């Protein structure tokens, strides 16, 4: 499964993090992201290790092979997780990421590096959304399309997506109880109606010409 790509500015950090956790969790590797995981020791690096001595003693050799299998299994999984994460990072992070060698250390570094950066980016996008206005003579359809695009950017960057109620409250403040969209493809059914004036929050007026479900 192709890993998601993290933007260098952290613009999609929270969605990237969630998707990466889902992908690794599906493979049973999510434990490698946790700093509490125990790393099995490499038996060949044990103090005083001498392979000739171990090989001469059947019980020592059996224990060595058991420990070696545990270590190699962990090492293979750790490397697989490392490769998957690094494959989803921008080039500017790759060298530092590979130096960390342990998947849980890489994950902790990314969380420390991007958690605040991703939140700051999301807040910046949200301010853009909240401040955007359509003038009385502006193209309302284009304005709504822009708001949809900004909302999508916010949802990709934020830890929690924007609520529909927040979105529609920003678009329309006419007392209407129905959802509105400039995208006909989002409706299951559509039927024409006489033009109905809608007053946007900033005072602009546009006309609904169709309704549906």
CSV table of C-alpha atoms in Angstrom, one decimal:
chain,number,residue,atom,x,y,z
A,1,UNK,CA,0.0,0.0,0.0
A,2,UNK,CA,1.4,3.3,-1.1
A,3,UNK,CA,2.1,5.6,2.0
A,4,UNK,CA,0.5,9.0,2.2
A,5,UNK,CA,2.8,12.0,1.5
A,6,UNK,CA,3.5,14.5,4.3
A,7,UNK,CA,3.7,18.1,3.2
A,8,UNK,CA,6.9,19.9,4.4
A,9,UNK,CA,4.9,22.7,5.9
A,10,UNK,CA,2.7,20.4,7.9
A,11,UNK,CA,-0.4,21.3,6.0
A,12,UNK,CA,-1.8,17.8,6.1
A,13,UNK,CA,-0.1,16.5,9.3
A,14,UNK,CA,-3.2,15.3,11.1
A,15,UNK,CA,-4.7,13.5,8.2
A,16,UNK,CA,-1.3,12.1,7.2
A,17,UNK,CA,-0.7,10.9,10.7
A,18,UNK,CA,-4.1,9.2,10.9
A,19,UNK,CA,-3.7,7.5,7.5
A,20,UNK,CA,-0.2,6.3,8.4
A,21,UNK,CA,-1.4,4.8,11.7
A,22,UNK,CA,-4.2,3.1,9.9
A,23,UNK,CA,-1.9,1.6,7.3
A,24,UNK,CA,0.7,0.4,9.8
A,25,UNK,CA,-2.1,-0.8,12.1
A,26,UNK,CA,-3.6,-2.9,9.3
A,27,UNK,CA,-0.2,-4.6,8.9
A,28,UNK,CA,0.1,-5.2,12.7
A,29,UNK,CA,3.0,-2.8,13.0
A,30,UNK,CA,1.4,0.0,15.1
A,31,UNK,CA,3.4,-1.3,18.1
A,32,UNK,CA,6.6,-0.1,16.4
A,33,UNK,CA,5.3,3.5,16.7
A,34,UNK,CA,5.1,3.3,20.5
A,35,UNK,CA,8.1,4.3,22.6
A,36,UNK,CA,7.0,1.8,25.3
A,37,UNK,CA,7.8,-1.2,23.0
A,38,UNK,CA,10.6,-3.4,24.2
A,39,UNK,CA,13.4,-3.8,21.7
A,40,UNK,CA,14.9,-7.4,21.9
A,41,UNK,CA,18.7,-7.4,22.3
A,42,UNK,CA,20.9,-8.6,19.5
A,43,UNK,CA,22.5,-11.7,21.1
A,44,UNK,CA,25.6,-11.3,19.0
A,45,UNK,CA,26.3,-8.0,20.8
A,46,UNK,CA,25.9,-9.4,24.3
A,47,UNK,CA,28.9,-8.7,26.6
A,48,UNK,CA,31.5,-11.4,26.4
A,49,UNK,CA,29.7,-13.2,23.5
A,50,UNK,CA,31.9,-15.8,21.8
A,51,UNK,CA,30.3,-17.8,19.0
A,52,UNK,CA,32.8,-20.6,19.2
A,53,UNK,CA,31.9,-21.1,22.9
A,54,UNK,CA,28.1,-20.9,22.1
A,55,UNK,CA,28.5,-23.4,19.2
A,56,UNK,CA,30.2,-25.9,21.4
A,57,UNK,CA,27.4,-26.0,23.9
A,58,UNK,CA,24.0,-27.3,22.5
A,59,UNK,CA,21.9,-25.5,25.2
A,60,UNK,CA,23.7,-22.2,24.7
A,61,UNK,CA,23.4,-22.6,20.9
A,62,UNK,CA,19.6,-23.3,21.1
A,63,UNK,CA,19.1,-20.2,23.3
A,64,UNK,CA,21.2,-18.1,20.9
A,65,UNK,CA,19.2,-19.2,17.9
A,66,UNK,CA,15.9,-18.4,19.8
A,67,UNK,CA,17.2,-14.9,20.7
A,68,UNK,CA,18.5,-14.4,17.2
A,69,UNK,CA,15.1,-15.2,15.7
A,70,UNK,CA,13.4,-12.8,18.0
A,71,UNK,CA,15.8,-10.0,17.2
A,72,UNK,CA,15.8,-10.6,13.5
A,73,UNK,CA,12.0,-10.7,13.4
A,74,UNK,CA,11.8,-7.4,15.3
A,75,UNK,CA,14.6,-5.9,13.1
A,76,UNK,CA,12.8,-6.8,9.9
A,77,UNK,CA,9.5,-5.3,11.1
A,78,UNK,CA,11.2,-2.2,12.4
A,79,UNK,CA,12.9,-1.7,9.0
A,80,UNK,CA,9.7,-2.2,7.2
A,81,UNK,CA,7.9,0.4,9.3
A,82,UNK,CA,10.9,2.8,8.8
A,83,UNK,CA,10.8,2.4,5.1
A,84,UNK,CA,7.0,2.9,5.0
A,85,UNK,CA,7.2,6.1,7.0
A,86,UNK,CA,10.3,7.5,5.2
A,87,UNK,CA,8.6,6.8,1.8
A,88,UNK,CA,5.9,9.2,2.9
A,89,UNK,CA,8.2,12.1,3.9
A,90,UNK,CA,9.4,15.0,1.9
A,91,UNK,CA,13.1,14.9,0.8
A,92,UNK,CA,14.0,17.6,3.3
A,93,UNK,CA,13.3,15.1,6.2
A,94,UNK,CA,14.6,11.9,4.7
A,95,UNK,CA,18.3,12.1,5.8
A,96,UNK,CA,17.4,13.0,9.4
A,97,UNK,CA,14.7,10.3,9.5
A,98,UNK,CA,17.1,7.5,8.3
A,99,UNK,CA,19.7,8.5,11.0
A,100,UNK,CA,17.2,7.7,13.7
A,101,UNK,CA,17.1,4.0,12.8
A,102,UNK,CA,14.3,3.1,15.2
A,103,UNK,CA,10.7,3.5,14.0
A,104,UNK,CA,9.4,4.6,17.4
A,105,UNK,CA,12.1,7.3,17.7
A,106,UNK,CA,11.3,8.5,14.2
A,107,UNK,CA,7.6,8.7,15.0
A,108,UNK,CA,8.2,10.6,18.2
A,109,UNK,CA,10.4,13.1,16.4
A,110,UNK,CA,7.8,13.6,13.7
A,111,UNK,CA,5.0,14.1,16.3
A,112,UNK,CA,7.2,16.6,18.2
A,113,UNK,CA,8.2,18.4,15.0
A,114,UNK,CA,4.8,18.6,13.3
A,115,UNK,CA,2.0,18.5,16.0
A,116,UNK,CA,2.3,22.3,16.7
A,117,UNK,CA,3.2,23.1,13.1
A,118,UNK,CA,0.2,21.3,11.7
A,119,UNK,CA,-2.1,23.0,14.3
A,120,UNK,CA,-0.7,26.4,13.4
A,121,UNK,CA,-1.3,25.8,9.7
A,122,UNK,CA,-4.8,24.6,10.3
A,123,UNK,CA,-5.5,27.8,12.3
A,124,UNK,CA,-4.1,29.9,9.5
A,125,UNK,CA,-6.4,28.2,7.0
A,126,UNK,CA,-9.4,28.6,9.3
A,127,UNK,CA,-8.7,32.3,9.6
A,128,UNK,CA,-8.7,32.5,5.8
A,129,UNK,CA,-12.0,30.8,5.7
A,130,UNK,CA,-13.6,33.0,8.4
A,131,UNK,CA,-12.3,36.2,6.8
A,132,UNK,CA,-13.3,35.4,3.2
A,133,UNK,CA,-16.2,37.6,2.0
A,134,UNK,CA,-18.1,37.8,-1.2
A,135,UNK,CA,-18.9,41.4,-2.3
A,136,UNK,CA,-22.4,42.4,-3.3
A,137,UNK,CA,-21.4,42.3,-6.9
A,138,UNK,CA,-19.2,39.3,-6.7
A,139,UNK,CA,-19.6,35.9,-8.3
A,140,UNK,CA,-21.4,34.0,-5.5
A,141,UNK,CA,-21.0,30.6,-7.2
A,142,UNK,CA,-17.2,31.2,-7.4
A,143,UNK,CA,-17.2,32.4,-3.8
A,144,UNK,CA,-18.9,29.2,-2.6
A,145,UNK,CA,-16.5,27.1,-4.7
A,146,UNK,CA,-13.5,28.9,-3.0
A,147,UNK,CA,-15.0,28.3,0.4
A,148,UNK,CA,-15.4,24.6,-0.4
A,149,UNK,CA,-11.7,24.4,-1.4
A,150,UNK,CA,-10.6,26.2,1.7
A,151,UNK,CA,-12.7,23.9,3.8
A,152,UNK,CA,-11.1,20.9,2.2
A,153,UNK,CA,-7.6,22.3,3.0
A,154,UNK,CA,-8.7,22.9,6.6
A,155,UNK,CA,-10.1,19.4,7.0
A,156,UNK,CA,-6.8,18.0,5.7
A,157,UNK,CA,-4.8,20.0,8.1
A,158,UNK,CA,-6.9,20.0,11.3
A,159,UNK,CA,-7.1,17.4,13.9
A,160,UNK,CA,-10.9,17.5,13.6
A,161,UNK,CA,-12.8,18.4,10.4
A,162,UNK,CA,-15.1,21.5,10.2
A,163,UNK,CA,-18.6,20.8,11.1
A,164,UNK,CA,-21.3,21.1,8.4
A,165,UNK,CA,-23.1,23.6,10.7
A,166,UNK,CA,-20.0,25.8,10.9
A,167,UNK,CA,-19.5,25.7,7.2
A,168,UNK,CA,-23.1,26.6,6.3
A,169,UNK,CA,-23.3,29.3,9.0
A,170,UNK,CA,-20.3,31.0,7.4
A,171,UNK,CA,-21.8,30.7,3.9
A,172,UNK,CA,-25.4,31.6,4.5
A,173,UNK,CA,-27.2,33.5,7.3
A,174,UNK,CA,-30.7,33.7,5.9
A,175,UNK,CA,-32.6,31.7,8.5
A,176,UNK,CA,-32.9,28.8,6.0
A,177,UNK,CA,-33.1,25.3,7.4
A,178,UNK,CA,-31.8,23.6,4.3
A,179,UNK,CA,-28.2,22.8,3.3
A,180,UNK,CA,-27.0,24.6,0.2
A,181,UNK,CA,-24.3,23.8,-2.3
A,182,UNK,CA,-23.1,25.0,-5.7
A,183,UNK,CA,-22.3,21.4,-6.6
A,184,UNK,CA,-25.2,19.6,-8.2
A,185,UNK,CA,-23.2,16.4,-8.2
A,186,UNK,CA,-23.8,16.2,-4.4
A,187,UNK,CA,-27.5,15.8,-4.8
A,188,UNK,CA,-29.3,12.5,-5.5
A,189,UNK,CA,-32.2,14.3,-7.1
A,190,UNK,CA,-32.5,17.8,-8.5
A,191,UNK,CA,-35.5,19.7,-9.9
A,192,UNK,CA,-35.8,23.3,-11.1
A,193,UNK,CA,-37.7,25.9,-9.1
A,194,UNK,CA,-38.5,29.5,-9.6
A,195,UNK,CA,-35.5,31.7,-8.7
A,196,UNK,CA,-35.5,32.1,-4.9
A,197,UNK,CA,-33.3,34.9,-3.4
A,198,UNK,CA,-30.8,33.9,-0.7
A,199,UNK,CA,-29.1,36.5,1.4
A,200,UNK,CA,-25.5,35.6,2.3
A,201,UNK,CA,-23.9,36.5,5.6
A,202,UNK,CA,-22.1,39.5,4.1
A,203,UNK,CA,-25.2,40.9,2.5
A,204,UNK,CA,-24.8,39.5,-1.0
A,205,UNK,CA,-27.8,38.1,-2.7
A,206,UNK,CA,-27.9,35.1,-5.0
A,207,UNK,CA,-30.7,32.9,-6.3
A,208,UNK,CA,-31.4,29.3,-5.8
A,209,UNK,CA,-32.7,27.8,-9.0
A,210,UNK,CA,-32.9,24.1,-8.1
A,211,UNK,CA,-33.7,22.0,-5.1
A,212,UNK,CA,-33.3,18.3,-4.3
A,213,UNK,CA,-32.1,15.7,-1.9
